[in-house]
Short mmCIF file of C-alpha atoms and ligand atoms in Angstrom, two decimals:
data_model
loop_
_atom_site.label_atom_id
_atom_site.label_comp_id
_atom_site.label_asym_id
_atom_site.label_seq_id
_atom_site.Cartn_x
_atom_site.Cartn_y
_atom_site.Cartn_z
CA MET A 555 4.25 2.41 33.56
CA ASN A 556 6.30 4.98 30.54
CA GLY A 557 3.54 7.05 29.81
CA THR A 558 1.82 7.35 26.77
CA TYR A 559 1.87 7.65 22.80
CA LEU A 560 0.49 8.46 19.69
CA ILE A 561 1.29 7.36 16.09
CA ARG A 562 0.23 8.69 13.11
CA THR A 563 1.29 7.43 9.78
CA TYR A 564 1.48 8.59 6.31
CA GLY A 565 2.43 6.93 2.94
CA CYS A 566 1.90 3.76 1.94
CA GLN A 567 1.73 -0.06 3.78
CA MET A 568 5.08 -0.42 4.59
CA ASN A 569 5.01 2.73 6.66
CA GLU A 570 1.88 1.05 8.13
CA HIS A 571 3.57 -2.29 8.88
CA ASP A 572 6.83 -0.02 10.19
CA SER A 573 4.17 1.91 12.99
CA GLU A 574 2.86 -1.62 13.94
CA ARG A 575 6.48 -2.38 14.63
CA MET A 576 7.22 0.84 16.33
CA ALA A 577 3.77 0.71 18.49
CA GLY A 578 4.71 -2.94 19.94
CA MET A 579 8.51 -1.49 20.56
CA LEU A 580 6.83 0.85 22.48
CA GLU A 581 4.07 -1.21 24.21
CA ALA A 582 7.22 -3.48 25.43
CA GLU A 583 8.79 -0.76 27.07
CA GLY A 584 5.29 0.23 29.12
CA TYR A 585 3.68 2.98 26.93
CA SER A 586 0.14 2.26 26.41
CA PRO A 587 -1.80 4.22 23.13
CA VAL A 588 -4.17 7.49 23.22
CA ASP A 589 -6.11 9.09 20.29
CA GLU A 590 -5.35 12.66 20.78
CA PRO A 591 -1.64 14.45 21.10
CA GLU A 592 -2.73 16.25 23.96
CA GLU A 593 -2.87 12.92 26.14
CA ALA A 594 0.40 12.10 24.80
CA ASN A 595 4.09 12.03 26.00
CA VAL A 596 5.41 10.68 23.01
CA VAL A 597 3.60 11.65 19.40
CA VAL A 598 5.60 9.72 15.99
CA PHE A 599 5.31 11.36 12.64
CA ASN A 600 5.99 7.96 10.29
CA THR A 601 6.87 9.94 7.33
CA CYS A 602 6.59 9.34 3.49
CA CYS A 603 8.25 11.49 1.07
CA ILE A 604 7.69 10.19 -2.22
CA ARG A 605 5.13 13.20 -3.20
CA GLU A 606 5.38 16.82 -2.21
CA ASN A 607 2.94 17.17 -0.28
CA ALA A 608 4.20 14.82 1.92
CA ASP A 609 6.96 17.16 2.92
CA ASN A 610 4.46 20.25 3.60
CA ARG A 611 1.76 18.70 5.40
CA LEU A 612 4.32 17.17 7.78
CA TYR A 613 5.93 20.51 8.55
CA GLY A 614 2.14 21.64 9.44
CA ASN A 615 1.79 19.06 11.89
CA LEU A 616 5.00 19.72 13.15
CA GLY A 617 4.08 23.42 13.64
CA HIS A 618 0.93 22.57 15.16
CA MET A 619 2.90 19.97 17.80
CA LYS A 620 5.71 22.80 18.68
CA ALA A 621 2.28 24.66 20.22
CA ILE A 622 1.32 21.69 22.25
CA LYS A 623 4.93 21.52 23.48
CA ASP A 624 4.95 24.96 24.33
CA HIS A 625 2.33 24.22 26.79
CA ARG A 626 3.80 20.45 27.80
CA PRO A 627 7.83 20.72 27.06
CA GLU A 628 8.00 17.40 28.57
CA MET A 629 6.42 15.55 25.71
CA LYS A 630 8.43 13.81 23.13
CA ILE A 631 8.18 14.55 19.40
CA VAL A 632 9.72 11.59 17.26
CA VAL A 633 10.43 11.71 12.97
CA GLY A 634 10.63 8.51 11.76
CA GLY A 635 10.24 7.12 8.06
CA CYS A 636 11.72 7.89 4.83
CA LEU A 637 10.93 11.85 4.75
CA ALA A 638 13.74 11.47 8.18
CA GLN A 639 15.97 9.72 6.35
CA LYS A 640 15.74 12.28 3.44
CA ASP A 641 15.62 15.53 5.25
CA ARG A 642 17.35 14.76 8.31
CA SER A 643 19.43 18.36 8.88
CA ALA A 644 16.44 20.06 6.96
CA ILE A 645 14.01 18.75 10.09
CA GLN A 646 16.64 19.78 12.68
CA GLN A 647 16.50 23.09 11.16
CA ARG A 648 13.22 23.52 10.59
CA ALA A 649 11.95 21.98 13.93
CA PRO A 650 14.69 22.22 16.05
CA TYR A 651 12.30 21.19 19.10
CA VAL A 652 12.04 17.82 17.44
CA ASP A 653 13.50 15.27 19.89
CA VAL A 654 14.46 12.18 17.94
CA VAL A 655 14.92 11.70 14.68
CA LEU A 656 15.58 7.97 13.03
CA GLY A 657 15.05 6.99 9.48
CA THR A 658 14.39 3.60 7.61
CA HIS A 659 16.79 1.25 8.75
CA ASN A 660 16.95 1.57 12.22
CA LEU A 661 13.27 1.33 12.97
CA GLY A 662 14.40 -1.03 16.39
CA SER A 663 16.86 2.00 17.93
CA LEU A 664 13.34 3.81 18.64
CA PRO A 665 13.36 2.74 22.37
CA ARG A 666 17.03 3.36 22.91
CA LEU A 667 16.92 6.91 21.22
CA LEU A 668 13.99 8.10 23.28
CA ARG A 669 16.02 7.21 26.11
CA GLU A 670 19.11 9.50 24.95
CA SER A 671 16.61 12.08 24.14
CA ASN A 672 16.47 12.78 27.96
CA GLU A 673 19.67 14.43 27.38
CA GLY A 674 19.23 16.24 24.25
CA PRO A 675 17.94 16.08 20.96
CA ALA A 676 18.91 12.32 19.60
CA PHE A 677 19.18 11.89 15.83
CA GLU A 678 20.59 9.14 14.15
CA ILE A 679 20.20 8.02 10.47
CA LEU A 680 21.99 5.24 9.46
CA GLU A 681 22.87 4.20 5.66
CA GLN A 682 21.94 0.46 6.07
CA THR A 683 19.32 -1.61 7.09
CA GLU A 684 19.76 -3.01 10.69
CA THR A 685 16.89 -5.76 10.86
CA PHE A 686 13.78 -6.55 8.87
CA PRO A 687 10.79 -4.46 10.39
CA SER A 688 8.61 -7.93 10.72
CA ALA A 689 11.73 -9.16 13.10
CA LEU A 690 10.51 -6.50 15.77
CA PRO A 691 7.75 -6.75 18.33
CA ALA A 692 4.54 -5.61 16.89
CA ARG A 693 1.00 -3.89 17.97
CA ARG A 694 -1.09 -4.73 14.81
CA ASN A 695 -4.11 -2.57 14.03
CA SER A 696 -6.03 -5.53 13.37
CA VAL A 697 -6.81 -9.26 14.27
CA TRP A 698 -7.67 -11.13 11.38
CA HIS A 699 -4.93 -9.12 8.69
CA ALA A 700 -1.41 -8.85 8.75
CA TRP A 701 1.68 -6.69 7.09
CA VAL A 702 4.84 -9.17 6.40
CA SER A 703 7.33 -7.77 4.43
CA ILE A 704 9.39 -10.01 2.35
CA SER A 705 11.67 -7.53 0.92
CA ILE A 706 13.28 -4.00 1.94
CA GLY A 707 14.28 -1.68 -0.65
CA CYS A 708 14.79 -1.53 -4.40
CA ASN A 709 17.22 -2.10 -7.01
CA ASN A 710 15.62 -0.75 -10.24
CA SER A 711 16.06 3.54 -10.92
CA CYS A 712 12.59 4.20 -11.85
CA THR A 713 13.66 8.10 -12.58
CA PHE A 714 11.02 9.65 -10.96
CA CYS A 715 10.86 7.58 -7.64
CA ILE A 716 12.94 8.53 -4.24
CA VAL A 717 11.92 5.23 -2.74
CA PRO A 718 15.90 3.42 -3.76
CA ALA A 719 17.47 6.80 -2.42
CA VAL A 720 16.04 6.40 1.08
CA ARG A 721 14.81 2.61 1.27
CA GLY A 722 18.32 1.22 -0.35
CA ALA A 723 19.40 -1.78 -2.06
CA GLU A 724 16.94 -5.01 -2.50
CA ILE A 725 17.10 -7.27 0.96
CA SER A 726 15.54 -10.55 0.33
CA ARG A 727 14.07 -12.13 3.99
CA ARG A 728 14.74 -15.98 4.35
CA PRO A 729 11.57 -18.08 3.21
CA GLY A 730 12.00 -20.09 6.15
CA GLU A 731 11.65 -16.88 8.05
CA ILE A 732 8.79 -15.84 6.22
CA ALA A 733 6.76 -19.11 6.93
CA GLN A 734 7.35 -19.27 10.61
CA GLU A 735 6.19 -15.46 11.02
CA VAL A 736 2.98 -16.07 8.99
CA GLN A 737 2.53 -19.51 10.85
CA ASP A 738 2.88 -17.37 13.94
CA LEU A 739 0.26 -15.40 12.97
CA VAL A 740 -2.15 -17.70 11.37
CA ASP A 741 -1.73 -19.56 15.07
CA ASP A 742 -2.87 -16.31 16.38
CA GLY A 743 -6.14 -15.54 14.88
CA VAL A 744 -4.96 -14.16 11.08
CA ILE A 745 -6.58 -15.13 8.13
CA GLU A 746 -5.25 -12.94 5.52
CA VAL A 747 -1.45 -11.58 5.14
CA THR A 748 -0.16 -9.43 2.60
CA LEU A 749 3.27 -9.53 1.57
CA LEU A 750 5.26 -6.41 0.94
CA GLY A 751 8.22 -5.59 -0.94
CA GLN A 752 9.27 -2.77 -3.08
CA ASN A 753 9.04 -5.40 -6.15
CA VAL A 754 7.95 -8.38 -5.09
CA ASN A 755 8.68 -10.20 -8.35
CA SER A 756 12.27 -10.36 -7.56
CA TYR A 757 12.15 -11.82 -4.46
CA GLY A 758 14.78 -14.47 -3.43
CA ARG A 759 17.31 -13.02 -6.69
CA ASP A 760 19.73 -12.09 -4.44
CA LEU A 761 19.09 -15.14 -2.09
CA ASP A 762 19.92 -17.78 -4.58
CA GLY A 763 20.33 -15.74 -8.11
CA THR A 764 17.19 -17.28 -9.22
CA PRO A 765 13.26 -15.45 -8.04
CA GLN A 766 11.35 -17.17 -5.47
CA PHE A 767 8.31 -15.37 -5.66
CA SER A 768 6.60 -17.79 -6.69
CA ARG A 769 7.78 -20.47 -5.02
CA LEU A 770 7.17 -18.59 -1.88
CA LEU A 771 3.28 -18.05 -2.59
CA ARG A 772 2.78 -22.21 -3.17
CA MET A 773 4.72 -22.82 0.20
CA LEU A 774 2.23 -19.85 2.35
CA ASP A 775 -0.62 -21.37 0.01
CA THR A 776 0.03 -24.98 2.18
CA ILE A 777 -0.27 -23.27 5.76
CA ASP A 778 -3.81 -24.36 7.25
CA GLY A 779 -6.16 -21.69 8.10
CA LEU A 780 -4.76 -18.93 6.04
CA GLU A 781 -7.61 -18.46 4.21
CA ARG A 782 -6.25 -14.86 2.19
CA ILE A 783 -2.76 -14.25 0.88
CA ARG A 784 -2.18 -10.69 -1.60
CA PHE A 785 0.98 -8.84 -2.34
CA THR A 786 1.51 -5.36 -3.33
CA SER A 787 3.65 -4.63 -5.81
CA PRO A 788 4.92 -6.72 -8.60
CA HIS A 789 6.93 -4.65 -11.29
CA PRO A 790 5.66 -5.27 -14.89
CA LYS A 791 9.05 -6.10 -16.43
CA ASP A 792 9.51 -8.98 -13.82
CA PHE A 793 5.75 -10.06 -13.88
CA ARG A 794 6.49 -13.86 -15.15
CA MET A 795 3.93 -16.81 -15.78
CA ASP A 796 5.32 -18.73 -12.89
CA THR A 797 3.72 -16.58 -10.26
CA VAL A 798 0.71 -15.90 -12.94
CA GLU A 799 0.24 -19.83 -12.32
CA ALA A 800 0.87 -19.77 -8.90
CA MET A 801 -1.87 -16.80 -8.29
CA ALA A 802 -3.98 -19.41 -10.41
CA GLN A 803 -3.49 -22.82 -8.76
CA CYS A 804 -2.90 -21.69 -5.35
CA ARG A 805 -6.15 -21.85 -3.24
CA ALA A 806 -5.30 -19.02 -0.69
CA VAL A 807 -4.07 -16.46 -3.25
CA CYS A 808 -6.93 -13.72 -3.90
CA GLU A 809 -7.66 -12.59 -7.62
CA HIS A 810 -6.52 -9.38 -7.39
CA ILE A 811 -3.12 -8.03 -8.79
CA HIS A 812 -1.78 -4.57 -8.87
CA LEU A 813 0.24 -3.97 -11.45
CA PRO A 814 2.14 -0.33 -11.66
CA VAL A 815 1.80 1.08 -15.20
CA GLN A 816 2.78 4.35 -14.99
CA SER A 817 2.39 5.68 -18.56
CA GLY A 818 0.65 4.20 -21.45
CA SER A 819 3.33 6.21 -24.20
CA ASP A 820 6.52 4.13 -24.79
CA SER A 821 8.25 7.34 -25.20
CA VAL A 822 7.49 8.37 -21.34
CA LEU A 823 7.80 4.62 -20.27
CA ARG A 824 11.96 4.93 -22.02
CA ARG A 825 12.05 8.38 -19.81
CA MET A 826 10.70 6.75 -16.47
CA LYS A 827 13.28 3.73 -17.33
CA ARG A 828 10.41 1.15 -16.40
CA ALA A 829 12.32 -1.11 -19.00
CA TYR A 830 8.80 -2.40 -20.64
CA SER A 831 6.94 -1.18 -23.70
CA ARG A 832 2.93 -0.52 -23.83
CA THR A 833 2.75 -3.98 -25.74
CA LYS A 834 4.70 -6.23 -23.29
CA TYR A 835 2.61 -4.25 -20.71
CA LEU A 836 -0.88 -5.35 -22.38
CA GLN A 837 0.64 -8.42 -22.80
CA LYS A 838 1.00 -9.43 -18.99
CA VAL A 839 -2.58 -8.13 -18.78
CA ASP A 840 -3.52 -10.39 -21.31
CA MET A 841 -1.90 -13.10 -19.83
CA ILE A 842 -3.58 -12.52 -16.16
CA ARG A 843 -6.83 -12.30 -17.20
CA ALA A 844 -6.58 -15.91 -19.51
CA ALA A 845 -5.18 -17.75 -16.71
CA ILE A 846 -7.35 -16.06 -13.47
CA PRO A 847 -10.79 -15.73 -14.46
CA ASP A 848 -12.45 -13.07 -13.11
CA VAL A 849 -8.96 -11.39 -11.61
CA ALA A 850 -9.57 -7.90 -10.65
CA ILE A 851 -6.47 -5.64 -12.09
CA THR A 852 -5.65 -2.09 -11.02
CA THR A 853 -2.53 0.29 -11.08
CA ASP A 854 -0.90 3.47 -10.22
CA ILE A 855 -0.36 6.34 -13.01
CA ILE A 856 1.27 9.37 -13.02
CA VAL A 857 0.22 12.38 -15.25
CA GLY A 858 2.48 14.94 -16.18
CA PHE A 859 6.03 13.38 -16.23
CA PRO A 860 8.34 15.62 -17.55
CA GLY A 861 7.71 16.63 -21.49
CA GLU A 862 4.60 14.55 -21.66
CA THR A 863 3.07 16.11 -24.73
CA GLU A 864 -1.06 15.66 -25.35
CA GLN A 865 -0.05 12.63 -27.53
CA GLU A 866 2.16 10.96 -25.16
CA PHE A 867 -1.13 11.62 -22.41
CA GLN A 868 -3.37 10.60 -25.38
CA ASP A 869 -1.37 7.04 -25.35
CA THR A 870 -2.04 7.00 -21.26
CA LEU A 871 -5.88 7.35 -22.13
CA SER A 872 -6.00 4.53 -24.70
CA LEU A 873 -3.81 2.18 -22.84
CA VAL A 874 -6.36 2.68 -19.60
CA GLY A 875 -8.98 2.38 -21.95
CA GLN A 876 -7.47 -1.10 -23.19
CA ALA A 877 -6.38 -2.63 -19.78
CA ARG A 878 -9.99 -1.34 -18.76
CA TYR A 879 -8.43 -1.57 -14.76
CA ASP A 880 -10.79 -2.20 -11.74
CA ALA A 881 -9.11 0.93 -10.35
CA ALA A 882 -6.24 3.15 -10.34
CA TYR A 883 -4.28 5.45 -8.08
CA MET A 884 -3.26 8.39 -10.41
CA PHE A 885 -1.01 10.89 -9.25
CA GLN A 886 0.12 14.41 -10.61
CA TYR A 887 4.43 14.11 -11.10
CA SER A 888 5.97 15.58 -8.32
CA PRO A 889 9.85 16.25 -8.68
CA ARG A 890 11.51 14.72 -6.14
CA PRO A 891 15.24 15.38 -4.95
CA MET A 892 17.82 12.36 -5.76
CA THR A 893 16.13 11.65 -8.77
CA ALA A 894 16.81 11.83 -12.47
CA ALA A 895 13.53 13.16 -13.61
CA ALA A 896 13.99 15.87 -11.46
CA GLU A 897 16.53 17.21 -13.49
CA MET A 898 14.65 16.37 -16.82
CA GLY A 899 14.01 19.09 -18.97
CA GLY A 900 10.28 19.92 -19.70
CA HIS A 901 8.36 20.23 -16.69
CA LEU A 902 4.78 21.35 -17.26
CA PRO A 903 3.05 23.68 -15.74
CA LYS A 904 0.30 23.12 -13.36
CA GLU A 905 -2.77 23.96 -15.14
CA ILE A 906 -1.80 21.58 -17.90
CA VAL A 907 -1.22 18.67 -15.69
CA GLN A 908 -4.25 19.31 -13.73
CA GLU A 909 -6.23 19.06 -16.94
CA ARG A 910 -4.92 15.88 -17.93
CA PHE A 911 -4.89 14.38 -14.06
CA GLY A 912 -9.08 15.32 -14.59
CA ARG A 913 -9.77 13.76 -18.00
CA LEU A 914 -7.57 10.66 -16.21
CA VAL A 915 -10.05 10.08 -13.50
CA ALA A 916 -13.68 11.11 -15.51
CA LEU A 917 -12.42 7.85 -18.47
CA GLN A 918 -11.01 5.52 -15.09
CA GLU A 919 -14.31 6.30 -13.07
CA ASP A 920 -16.51 5.39 -15.70
CA ILE A 921 -14.38 1.95 -16.16
CA SER A 922 -14.31 1.18 -12.41
CA PHE A 923 -18.08 1.80 -12.35
CA GLU A 924 -18.52 -0.66 -15.52
CA ARG A 925 -16.02 -3.32 -13.55
CA ASN A 926 -17.62 -3.30 -10.34
CA LEU A 927 -21.58 -3.62 -12.30
CA ARG A 928 -20.08 -7.34 -13.58
CA ALA A 929 -20.40 -7.84 -9.42
CA VAL A 930 -23.81 -7.28 -9.71
CA GLY A 931 -25.87 -10.27 -9.49
CA ARG A 932 -22.97 -12.87 -8.21
CA VAL A 933 -22.18 -14.13 -4.43
CA GLU A 934 -18.97 -12.97 -3.09
CA GLU A 935 -17.26 -14.18 -0.08
CA ILE A 936 -16.28 -10.99 2.15
CA VAL A 937 -14.44 -10.77 5.33
CA VAL A 938 -15.51 -8.24 7.50
CA GLU A 939 -13.66 -4.99 8.09
CA GLY A 940 -15.98 -3.25 10.59
CA ALA A 941 -18.58 -0.55 10.99
CA SER A 942 -19.57 1.39 7.49
CA LYS A 943 -17.52 4.66 7.57
CA ARG A 944 -20.93 5.75 5.40
CA ASP A 945 -23.37 4.27 7.51
CA ALA A 946 -22.55 3.13 10.92
CA ASP A 947 -26.02 0.82 10.94
CA ARG A 948 -24.17 -1.03 7.79
CA LEU A 949 -20.87 -3.34 7.77
CA THR A 950 -18.09 -2.92 5.37
CA GLY A 951 -16.10 -6.31 3.88
CA ARG A 952 -14.25 -6.86 0.76
CA THR A 953 -14.00 -9.10 -1.88
CA ARG A 954 -10.95 -11.34 -2.79
CA THR A 955 -11.14 -9.40 -5.67
CA ASN A 956 -10.14 -5.97 -2.73
CA LYS A 957 -13.68 -4.55 -3.25
CA LEU A 958 -15.19 -2.90 -0.73
CA VAL A 959 -18.94 -4.12 0.12
CA HIS A 960 -21.29 -2.26 2.56
CA PHE A 961 -23.96 -4.47 3.52
CA GLU A 962 -26.47 -4.96 6.56
CA GLY A 963 -25.06 -7.58 8.97
CA ASP A 964 -26.30 -7.49 12.77
CA GLY A 965 -23.99 -8.51 14.85
CA LEU A 966 -20.87 -9.99 12.67
CA ASP A 967 -17.27 -9.30 14.21
CA GLU A 968 -14.43 -8.16 12.47
CA GLY A 969 -12.12 -10.78 10.53
CA ALA A 970 -16.12 -13.01 9.95
CA ARG A 971 -16.21 -14.53 6.60
CA ALA A 972 -19.58 -13.80 5.23
CA GLY A 973 -21.59 -15.00 1.71
CA VAL A 974 -22.68 -11.30 0.47
CA SER A 975 -25.05 -10.90 -2.90
CA ILE A 976 -24.17 -8.18 -4.57
CA VAL A 977 -27.08 -5.86 -5.53
CA ALA A 978 -25.77 -2.34 -6.84
CA ALA A 979 -22.49 -1.03 -8.22
CA HIS A 980 -20.89 1.95 -7.26
CA ARG A 981 -17.46 3.39 -8.65
CA HIS A 982 -15.80 3.03 -5.35
CA HIS A 983 -17.80 0.11 -4.08
CA LEU A 984 -20.34 -2.39 -3.94
CA ASP A 985 -23.59 -2.64 -1.99
CA GLY A 986 -25.02 -6.16 -0.96
CA ASN A 987 -27.38 -8.09 1.33
CA LEU A 988 -25.90 -11.03 3.71
CA ILE A 989 -27.17 -14.33 2.58
CA GLY A 990 -24.68 -16.40 4.97
CA THR A 991 -21.86 -16.43 7.01
CA GLY A 992 -18.52 -18.59 8.44
CA ALA A 993 -18.75 -20.38 5.20
CA LYS A 994 -15.76 -22.09 4.29
CA PRO A 995 -15.30 -20.48 0.87
CA ALA A 996 -14.25 -22.73 -1.81
CA ARG A 997 -11.88 -21.22 -4.92
CA ARG A 998 -13.54 -18.25 -5.95
CA SER A 999 -16.68 -18.34 -5.31
CA LEU A 1000 -19.05 -19.59 -2.22
CA SER A 1001 -21.46 -22.44 -3.07
CA LEU A 1002 -24.30 -20.50 -1.16
CA PRO A 1003 -27.29 -20.06 -2.85
CA LEU A 1004 -28.08 -17.09 -5.29
CA VAL A 1005 -30.79 -14.66 -3.57
CA THR A 1006 -30.70 -11.61 -5.23
CA THR A 1007 -32.90 -8.58 -3.52
CA GLY A 1008 -33.50 -5.28 -5.20
CA SER A 1009 -31.96 -4.86 -8.75
CA PRO A 1010 -28.68 -4.79 -10.18
CA ALA A 1011 -28.49 -0.51 -10.25
CA GLY A 1012 -25.85 2.06 -10.70
CA CYS A 1013 -25.76 5.15 -7.94
CA ALA A 1014 -27.24 8.14 -8.61
CA SER A 1015 -24.22 9.76 -6.93
CA CYS A 1016 -21.77 8.39 -9.03
CA ASN A 1017 -22.79 8.16 -12.70
N1 5AD H 1165 5.39 11.99 -8.72
C1 5AD H 1165 4.19 11.38 -8.53
N2 5AD H 1165 3.94 10.15 -8.24
C2 5AD H 1165 4.97 9.42 -7.79
N3 5AD H 1165 4.78 7.86 -7.59
C3 5AD H 1165 6.26 7.43 -6.87
N4 5AD H 1165 6.96 8.72 -7.50
C4 5AD H 1165 6.23 9.66 -7.83
C5 5AD H 1165 6.22 11.35 -8.23
N5 5AD H 1165 7.76 11.74 -8.30
C6 5AD H 1165 3.69 6.89 -7.58
C7 5AD H 1165 3.95 6.07 -8.66
C8 5AD H 1165 4.07 4.56 -7.45
C9 5AD H 1165 3.04 5.34 -6.48
C10 5AD H 1165 3.64 4.72 -5.65
O1 5AD H 1165 3.50 6.63 -6.44
O2 5AD H 1165 2.98 5.78 -9.09
O3 5AD H 1165 4.06 3.67 -8.19
FE1 SF4 H 1166 10.38 3.42 -7.33
FE2 SF4 H 1166 10.37 1.73 -9.50
FE3 SF4 H 1166 11.59 1.13 -6.88
FE4 SF4 H 1166 9.07 1.06 -7.53
S1 SF4 H 1166 10.34 -0.20 -8.82
S2 SF4 H 1166 9.83 1.57 -5.54
S3 SF4 H 1166 8.03 2.93 -8.64
S4 SF4 H 1166 12.03 2.45 -8.20
#
């Protein structure tokens, strides 16, 4: 027995996946998990640097850890992930009490660096990846869901984005290895996987010169017992018909696509180096909607990119009005070191960005509500995720379209599948009534009798 550990994770799903691997390695070394830093022998911060506030939050948290370490000097503090990759020397200067720093390319060195830190600070940042995170041991947070990385790194150069600088060039994992991992996960009780890559559509280009993502989807779809396949994120410029066809035809691939647009203005898209126009993007949205009935489309949008004019922002609003996203992650532009946009002129005052951001959020919330209303009266297949955070007496599950549903369902375990009749829509979730459990899902809808209780309604607090 080596003691106790706690991992705090910031940022995206890749980081969540990396944290599961770090937990797996620590447990293989005899550590066991605890919930509070006061009880932990090792506290790991798995960091993100995609936006500025993540930096500030880390240094705030490290200050808090220092106070604990002053009382318990044997406690080890580890900083890993993207911010560590970007900021190694800054961490050394600003938080000299940190014991271990490791970057995005050497996750697997955590146990060794912890041992080396007994002799003094162990800092190691590599420029190239040693091992795919998925090839390391894992302690999964869920019995029924798993992240699976299919590629790491990114070969694009979106001018706002720090990811290529901290995650490196794109490397795809061999399809056979991915299929074997997914098969092992299914044998272990997993029914849903999310395939991870910075740009899943270019998956395989470095293996044999051609993109292979649609082939990968078709291959994984044949795995018996795998009920849901999700993926994130495709880049609109590489998103082609073969992937849409695979999505439409594969039993397990969910009817949800996250297609980050970033801006609705052609001139901003050019300055962002996104390599598609507004028209091309909207054509892809039409292509997806035509091929996959009732598909949910979500996106990422940045407000206040350097030089963004009111007219360019209006173009984003009008694109959002046209695309009618089910949900959107909306961000205020944040200048990042090592990015071209940080060096551009025309950085906007915070008040202007905030005001535009407010208008965009208001528009999208109306659209999300309208999209959610379409589900009312339908029966959806959901997978139970656990107790609802708003009301412990209710359960929460997710539809294949990735919408959250709250409902009463005594005795249902995490990972159980159920048929739920949707009775009310809100901006960020749905309410439903349980009508059946454990049913084998038919493609896209359950063949359960439609029972509606209560009238379809919106939420007073949302409207
Ligand atoms: N400022 C604001 N948002 C950003 N994103 C990436 N870089 C920045 C930045 N510098 C957003 C993009 C991306 C999502 C993961 O984070 O919308 O798709
Ligand atoms: Fe960043 Fe663009 Fe690569 Fe996405 S595609 S990770 S936004 S550089």
